[in-house]
XYZ file of C-alpha atoms in Angstrom:
517
model
C -9.352 -19.590 14.284
C -11.592 -16.409 14.027
C -12.587 -15.968 10.618
C -14.086 -12.396 9.620
C -16.187 -11.401 6.656
C -14.546 -9.478 3.744
C -15.932 -6.490 5.143
C -15.006 -7.014 8.395
C -11.340 -7.927 7.702
C -11.322 -4.587 5.311
C -12.324 -2.418 8.124
C -9.835 -4.259 10.741
C -6.810 -3.423 8.327
C -8.340 0.096 7.471
C -8.341 0.876 11.104
C -4.524 -0.465 11.699
C -3.585 1.464 8.789
C -4.940 4.692 10.289
C -3.252 4.045 13.394
C 0.204 2.936 12.261
C 0.003 6.204 9.835
C -0.548 8.092 12.533
C 2.451 6.404 14.877
C 4.817 6.464 11.858
C 4.216 10.499 11.481
C 5.050 10.994 15.025
C 8.320 8.372 14.722
C 9.449 10.741 11.788
C 8.952 13.919 14.148
C 10.869 12.279 17.072
C 13.821 11.028 14.667
C 13.883 14.306 12.571
C 14.101 16.313 16.031
C 16.853 14.071 17.282
C 19.067 13.638 14.508
C 18.633 16.929 11.950
C 18.484 17.295 8.421
C 21.889 15.312 8.057
C 20.894 12.303 10.106
C 17.727 11.766 8.696
C 19.255 11.875 5.235
C 21.764 9.238 5.948
C 18.694 7.130 7.131
C 16.478 7.965 4.332
C 19.252 7.036 1.774
C 19.747 3.549 3.288
C 16.002 2.748 3.214
C 15.667 2.198 -0.464
C 18.230 -0.404 -0.468
C 16.391 -2.521 2.417
C 12.955 -2.193 0.494
C 14.569 -3.537 -2.434
C 16.143 -6.587 -0.654
C 13.117 -7.275 1.080
C 10.994 -7.319 -2.146
C 13.454 -9.715 -3.228
C 13.490 -11.843 0.011
C 9.967 -12.219 0.093
C 9.668 -13.076 -3.594
C 6.037 -11.844 -3.681
C 4.747 -14.809 -1.231
C 2.261 -13.103 0.951
C -0.088 -12.518 -1.860
C 0.610 -16.189 -3.070
C 0.122 -17.670 0.320
C -3.022 -15.917 1.014
C -4.584 -17.185 -2.066
C -3.592 -21.062 -2.111
C -4.461 -21.042 1.771
C -7.745 -19.370 1.455
C -8.361 -22.505 -1.611
C -7.148 -25.055 0.751
C -9.465 -23.860 3.592
C -12.446 -24.041 1.206
C -11.909 -27.392 0.580
C -10.632 -28.268 4.147
C -7.583 -29.563 3.176
C -5.459 -29.075 6.213
C -2.519 -30.718 4.716
C -2.263 -28.533 1.538
C -1.836 -25.881 4.237
C 0.951 -27.120 6.032
C 2.842 -27.526 2.467
C 2.182 -24.166 1.735
C 3.570 -22.667 5.032
C 6.402 -25.173 5.157
C 7.580 -24.307 1.366
C 7.416 -20.824 2.068
C 9.099 -20.812 5.163
C 12.057 -22.421 3.639
C 12.267 -20.579 0.207
C 11.855 -17.239 2.551
C 14.342 -18.620 4.792
C 17.270 -19.222 2.373
C 16.683 -16.211 0.037
C 16.923 -14.066 3.852
C 19.715 -15.685 4.413
C 21.533 -15.101 0.961
C 20.447 -11.708 0.802
C 21.502 -10.903 4.450
C 24.915 -12.221 3.690
C 24.971 -10.089 0.476
C 23.782 -7.083 1.858
C 26.516 -7.131 4.535
C 29.151 -7.590 1.709
C 27.726 -5.423 -0.654
C 27.376 -2.453 2.151
C 30.601 -0.900 1.858
C 30.498 -0.822 -2.255
C 26.627 0.682 -1.968
C 27.570 3.126 0.566
C 30.802 4.814 -1.113
C 29.842 3.813 -4.689
C 26.396 4.290 -5.070
C 25.209 6.193 -2.495
C 27.979 8.493 -2.508
C 28.439 8.699 1.493
C 30.651 6.170 3.214
C 28.405 7.123 6.479
C 25.550 5.252 5.066
C 27.824 2.053 5.958
C 26.517 2.132 9.250
C 22.688 1.954 8.957
C 23.069 -0.272 6.304
C 24.987 -3.080 8.444
C 22.833 -2.176 11.015
C 19.399 -2.986 9.561
C 20.664 -6.251 7.719
C 19.625 -8.509 10.512
C 15.981 -7.399 9.728
C 15.492 -9.366 6.383
C 15.090 -13.028 8.125
C 12.703 -11.420 10.473
C 10.553 -9.521 7.465
C 10.912 -13.197 5.569
C 9.377 -15.176 8.260
C 6.898 -12.112 9.124
C 5.419 -12.431 5.294
C 4.869 -16.293 5.455
C 2.736 -15.868 8.529
C 1.076 -12.478 7.521
C -0.047 -14.525 4.427
C -0.834 -17.371 6.426
C -3.383 -15.392 8.427
C -4.624 -13.670 5.599
C -5.287 -16.837 3.833
C -7.299 -17.862 7.184
C -9.444 -14.541 6.398
C -8.484 -13.485 9.884
C -6.980 -9.957 10.003
C -6.511 -9.182 13.376
C -3.000 -10.831 13.900
C -1.605 -8.868 11.302
C -3.367 -5.940 12.425
C -2.174 -5.809 15.767
C 1.341 -6.781 14.861
C 1.673 -3.460 12.811
C 0.245 -1.407 15.598
C 2.733 -3.446 17.950
C 5.822 -2.799 15.720
C 5.254 1.055 15.669
C 4.702 1.345 19.177
C 8.026 -0.691 19.855
C 9.702 1.552 17.206
C 8.481 4.990 18.982
C 9.545 3.839 22.348
C 12.981 2.659 21.323
C 13.974 5.064 18.693
C 14.734 7.796 21.491
C 16.868 5.714 23.642
C 18.832 4.340 20.970
C 19.360 7.816 18.604
C 20.432 9.515 21.686
C 22.481 6.710 22.976
C 24.612 6.683 19.974
C 24.470 10.209 18.750
C 27.708 11.414 20.866
C 29.359 9.133 18.505
C 27.932 10.921 15.302
C 25.242 11.074 13.439
C 26.074 7.709 11.121
C 25.704 5.856 14.484
C 22.572 7.727 15.201
C 21.184 6.622 12.150
C 22.061 2.978 12.841
C 20.492 3.723 16.308
C 17.083 4.517 14.422
C 17.398 1.475 12.188
C 17.958 -0.880 15.454
C 14.908 0.331 16.461
C 12.940 -0.851 13.137
C 14.639 -4.114 13.887
C 13.361 -4.207 17.659
C 9.740 -3.295 16.338
C 9.619 -5.764 13.675
C 10.908 -8.673 16.204
C 8.493 -7.767 18.857
C 5.771 -8.182 16.149
C 6.847 -11.570 14.664
C 7.096 -12.704 18.292
C 3.490 -11.840 18.678
C 2.519 -13.263 15.263
C 4.268 -16.477 16.111
C 2.293 -16.431 19.582
C -0.986 -16.366 17.506
C 0.196 -18.644 15.146
C 0.900 -21.430 17.486
C -2.248 -20.802 19.867
C -4.370 -20.851 16.632
C -3.044 -23.286 14.443
C -4.273 -26.766 13.715
C -1.379 -27.993 11.906
C 2.149 -28.939 13.229
C 5.160 -27.859 10.983
C 8.013 -29.415 13.261
C 7.339 -33.188 12.096
C 8.676 -34.340 8.889
C 9.962 -30.797 7.709
C 11.790 -31.881 4.468
C 9.831 -34.802 3.705
C 6.893 -32.668 2.995
C 9.233 -30.273 0.827
C 10.051 -33.625 -1.549
C 6.515 -34.006 -2.146
C 5.434 -30.460 -2.665
C 6.586 -29.643 -6.158
C 2.827 -28.906 -6.921
C 2.657 -26.695 -4.234
C 6.280 -24.778 -5.225
C 4.573 -24.616 -8.967
C 1.375 -22.990 -7.675
C 2.926 -20.503 -5.169
C 5.427 -19.424 -7.477
C 3.323 -19.033 -10.498
C 1.855 -16.156 -8.290
C 4.701 -15.012 -6.296
C 7.334 -14.463 -9.250
C 5.199 -12.235 -11.178
C 4.038 -10.226 -7.771
C 7.546 -9.523 -7.142
C 8.098 -8.495 -11.144
C 5.247 -6.012 -10.889
C 6.643 -4.545 -7.513
C 10.385 -4.585 -9.034
C 9.075 -2.824 -12.177
C 7.719 -0.147 -9.882
C 11.092 -0.090 -8.057
C 12.971 0.569 -11.010
C 10.804 2.794 -12.357
C 10.799 5.136 -9.540
C 14.700 4.581 -9.838
C 14.611 5.887 -13.549
C 11.920 8.412 -12.835
C 14.268 11.346 -11.214
C 16.954 10.841 -13.673
C 14.592 11.297 -16.875
C 12.845 14.050 -15.175
C 16.196 16.071 -14.237
C 17.385 15.436 -18.168
C 14.167 16.145 -19.741
C 13.576 19.392 -17.926
C 17.317 20.370 -18.810
C 16.905 19.627 -22.544
C 13.574 21.990 -22.044
C 16.128 24.711 -20.994
C 15.248 24.603 -17.078
C 17.874 24.797 -14.576
C 19.109 22.144 -12.404
C 18.082 24.087 -9.237
C 14.369 24.960 -10.530
C 14.018 21.457 -11.876
C 15.133 19.989 -8.584
C 12.652 22.259 -6.873
C 9.778 21.604 -8.990
C 10.162 17.725 -8.924
C 10.326 18.135 -4.847
C 6.841 19.938 -5.161
C 5.682 17.049 -7.099
C 6.803 14.291 -5.405
C 6.958 15.999 -1.998
C 4.003 17.658 -1.763
C 1.433 16.470 -4.310
C 2.065 12.871 -4.073
C 1.495 12.356 -0.112
C -2.065 14.260 -0.899
C -2.763 12.074 -4.110
C -1.687 8.644 -2.211
C -3.719 9.795 0.952
C -6.788 7.500 0.330
C -4.516 4.557 -0.693
C -4.074 2.729 2.629
C -8.168 2.331 2.583
C -7.884 0.653 -0.965
C -4.822 -1.404 0.070
C -7.045 -2.681 3.073
C -9.509 -3.526 0.447
C -7.137 -5.597 -1.480
C -5.447 -7.528 0.887
C -8.986 -8.847 2.123
C -9.968 -9.204 -1.515
C -7.617 -11.923 -2.330
C -8.765 -14.834 0.118
C -12.295 -13.848 -0.430
C -12.325 -14.254 -4.234
C -10.008 -17.425 -4.027
C -12.186 -18.945 -1.750
C -15.329 -18.110 -3.827
C -13.457 -19.331 -6.907
C -12.423 -22.709 -5.287
C -16.259 -23.266 -4.692
C -17.193 -22.762 -8.127
C -18.889 -19.319 -7.063
C -18.675 -17.286 -9.964
C -21.234 -15.056 -8.838
C -19.470 -14.136 -5.492
C -16.305 -13.574 -7.396
C -17.876 -11.094 -9.542
C -19.982 -9.574 -6.803
C -16.739 -8.908 -4.532
C -14.954 -7.423 -7.479
C -17.791 -5.051 -7.842
C -18.169 -4.202 -4.013
C -14.388 -3.416 -3.819
C -14.703 -1.008 -6.567
C -17.596 0.418 -5.473
C -15.990 1.152 -1.863
C -12.713 1.980 -3.259
C -14.430 4.742 -6.011
C -16.212 5.967 -2.910
C -13.123 6.379 -0.790
C -11.339 8.010 -3.550
C -14.112 10.453 -4.864
C -14.416 12.505 -2.088
C -10.532 13.028 -2.102
C -10.622 13.928 -5.794
C -13.085 16.757 -5.321
C -11.760 17.977 -2.337
C -8.274 18.253 -3.768
C -9.425 19.815 -7.024
C -11.492 22.558 -5.216
C -9.649 23.238 -2.084
C -5.795 22.434 -3.929
C -4.713 26.098 -2.453
C -5.757 26.238 0.973
C -4.680 22.729 1.517
C -1.321 23.199 0.223
C -0.979 26.733 1.787
C -1.983 25.476 5.126
C 0.181 22.229 5.105
C 3.095 23.611 3.289
C 3.228 27.297 3.362
C 2.912 27.792 -0.407
C 0.293 26.719 -3.192
C 2.808 27.233 -6.011
C 1.827 23.624 -6.817
C -1.851 23.661 -6.672
C -1.808 23.633 -10.626
C -0.490 20.302 -10.579
C -2.552 18.945 -7.996
C -5.605 19.697 -9.794
C -4.579 18.628 -13.284
C -3.479 15.208 -11.521
C -6.749 14.481 -8.984
C -9.299 13.811 -11.412
C -7.002 11.245 -13.281
C -5.616 9.186 -9.962
C -9.460 8.643 -8.810
C -8.810 5.690 -11.008
C -5.500 4.976 -9.119
C -7.916 4.141 -6.277
C -9.869 1.373 -8.286
C -6.506 -0.066 -9.775
C -5.578 -1.795 -6.510
C -8.495 -3.828 -6.057
C -8.062 -4.758 -9.583
C -4.914 -6.114 -9.434
C -5.711 -8.023 -6.222
C -8.803 -9.689 -8.155
C -6.064 -10.871 -10.862
C -3.883 -12.295 -8.421
C -6.512 -13.983 -6.884
C -7.534 -15.449 -10.134
C -4.430 -16.620 -11.221
C -3.836 -13.676 -13.304
C -0.698 -12.621 -11.857
C 1.151 -12.690 -15.046
C -1.092 -10.403 -17.061
C -1.181 -8.287 -14.283
C 2.972 -7.683 -14.497
C 2.703 -7.159 -17.979
C 0.302 -4.364 -17.247
C 2.365 -2.965 -15.143
C 5.393 -3.143 -17.533
C 3.380 -1.492 -20.371
C 2.275 1.200 -18.080
C 5.721 2.096 -16.675
C 7.535 1.983 -20.382
C 4.407 4.313 -21.924
C 4.621 6.823 -18.458
C 8.535 7.148 -19.295
C 8.034 7.391 -22.877
C 5.338 10.468 -22.249
C 7.381 12.010 -19.655
C 10.320 12.148 -21.678
C 8.270 13.831 -24.691
C 6.681 15.901 -22.986
C 8.834 17.219 -20.138
C 11.707 18.010 -22.549
C 9.066 20.509 -24.383
C 9.344 23.887 -22.975
C 5.564 24.222 -23.356
C 5.002 21.608 -20.587
C 8.027 21.283 -18.211
C 7.085 20.180 -15.002
C 3.174 19.836 -15.930
C 4.483 17.371 -18.732
C 5.730 14.961 -15.859
C 2.278 15.364 -14.009
C 0.796 14.298 -17.593
C 2.731 11.275 -17.621
C 2.356 10.006 -14.625
C -1.243 10.669 -14.986
C -0.843 8.361 -18.292
C 0.315 5.679 -16.379
C -2.034 5.392 -13.815
C -5.185 5.434 -16.128
C -3.411 2.988 -18.719
C -2.923 0.318 -15.808
C -6.017 0.670 -14.591
C -7.655 0.204 -17.867
C -5.491 -2.625 -18.510
C -6.146 -4.507 -15.505
C -9.959 -3.921 -16.321
C -9.486 -5.274 -19.784
C -7.858 -8.537 -18.628
C -10.525 -9.299 -16.116
C -12.964 -8.667 -18.844
C -11.261 -11.171 -20.932
C -10.946 -13.842 -18.560
C -14.099 -13.957 -16.683
C -16.243 -11.443 -18.726
C -16.414 -8.936 -16.072
C -18.200 -5.316 -16.437
C -19.422 -2.696 -14.362
C -23.041 -2.272 -14.872
C -24.351 0.849 -16.683
C -26.469 1.777 -13.249
C -23.211 1.490 -11.169
C -21.255 4.083 -13.750
C -24.218 6.170 -13.457
C -24.072 6.404 -9.908
C -20.446 7.049 -10.034
C -20.952 10.094 -12.281
C -23.702 11.199 -10.160
C -22.181 10.887 -6.786
C -19.051 12.715 -8.174
C -21.161 15.649 -9.946
C -23.525 15.946 -6.740
C -20.304 16.386 -4.513
C -18.795 18.759 -6.683
C -21.728 21.136 -6.964
C -22.267 20.727 -3.426
C -18.270 21.274 -2.754
C -18.142 24.265 -4.732
C -20.850 26.099 -3.137
C -19.063 25.487 0.185
C -15.693 26.642 -1.369
C -17.556 30.177 -2.498
C -19.118 30.475 1.059
C -15.641 29.965 2.450
C -13.840 32.323 0.035
C -16.171 34.904 0.569
C -15.697 34.915 4.636
C -12.266 35.091 4.424
C -9.105 32.524 4.908
C -9.469 31.118 8.335
C -8.066 27.463 9.260
C -11.191 26.713 11.594
C -13.588 27.791 9.024
C -11.593 25.229 6.447
C -11.977 22.350 8.751
C -15.342 23.063 9.340
C -16.264 23.472 5.600
C -14.556 20.015 4.934
C -16.487 18.817 7.538
C -19.858 19.878 6.241
C -19.009 18.348 2.783
C -17.819 14.937 4.145
C -21.671 14.875 5.940
C -23.213 15.756 2.587
C -21.115 13.399 0.903
C -21.919 10.439 3.458
C -25.535 11.371 2.920
C -25.079 11.281 -0.796
C -23.426 7.622 -0.366
C -26.258 6.201 1.516
C -29.144 7.744 -0.976
C -27.358 6.331 -3.949
C -26.471 2.853 -1.957
C -22.595 2.840 -2.557
C -22.822 1.545 1.038
C -25.927 -0.951 1.588
C -27.915 -1.812 4.607
C -26.642 -5.297 4.234
C -23.114 -4.628 4.334
C -23.335 -2.356 7.492
C -25.010 -5.429 8.919
C -22.036 -7.424 8.678
C -20.010 -4.679 10.868
C -20.482 -5.108 14.602
C -20.508 -1.239 15.343
C -23.905 -1.258 13.039
C -25.247 -4.637 13.704
C -27.341 -3.996 16.948
C -28.379 -0.832 15.741
C -29.882 -1.926 12.027
C -31.377 -5.617 13.126
């Protein structure tokens, strides 16, 4: 099986992430144009229920499988790999059947009582068959990640989006005459088909590349695999806990925001508008670089796990340093651009810059969010998933407490919500760092900290000069894009001068290998 280096795997995942985000954007446009606001509303109302059920079904196993397979590969233990795959398939198979049946029975109650729109019953029922498909996909995804082969997963993501875009127009148009609720169900069917075709591709790649057979003595392996079950779920359950904490916090957040702003004397309509600006305008911009850090995190888990299994502590520290350095590099430019060009960005994207003060307030703190993801991946790879879960819980509780205290104060209002969210990001990142420092005495050298400060400072100075030049020439979209390109060129040059990206790292990438050797 083709194995990539840490950077090669990361680059493959980043490219796949960029393509799928672009295709996903096209898919949203198609769905919106065909179904209208009401149809999209029904579609979006059903999705959170699906995401929660899928989180419970997967049980956090992709990360656990990735780590344990990488450890077994480092020791050339193919039997252990086989046990991991079989145990994972049985566990997700059982949970997927239970949750599929459970969702189908609970759908009428969820639609009428919780979502308060009985028409959401149809998309909920239509989407339920996707649960076992995603369950099997998660096992194969974790297996390939553990093998440090990111290509099957990346190709499957692209295939899934292509199939979804191809089918969505057909099914929505076919069912739209029967009502928007059936059109929403048609959109869900296209999602199922996309996931199913991508699963078939991963099964094909698994059968073609695998060195193990999982058909023989299937259940006898389960009886002799108690230690494997324990090893998997020691990571899987805390990982699921972290995700559920995030999901529950996201559920409580709008409720708490509405109540807090009401106490501050802000009308419900204005509170809804301000919260919409924060979550609909600001968050997508702040989370834009996270597909890069997410790709780093996926590749980091098996890489650290392999190094730890080989007792290579130096490589463990180097990989964490490397991921932090690259994550910071990807987030620093976003932070500077969002702070300096907040008004034109919001104006060109949404037609208003009313929320620019929120963006300027939050962007400097959210640079730690980009570092948080690889830190959490490192904790999971080092069998510290439980501390990572507790860190997430502490961060969530502090965020909600600060949110209520500040947002209910008329002096803060919606800015109190922004501060609370920033506090949550900073706290969880620092707790993750402290956990790593305690476990493996990890620290960031003062030289690297100095480089980070110098990178931000230099980019800020150059960016301020470019912004002033842009503003003196008058608002113009073409000039704005040109200004960002010039700043990006300066930024890349600064990255190489400060050695945030070294020549040795570039040589590992096929694109640069011939040029630099």
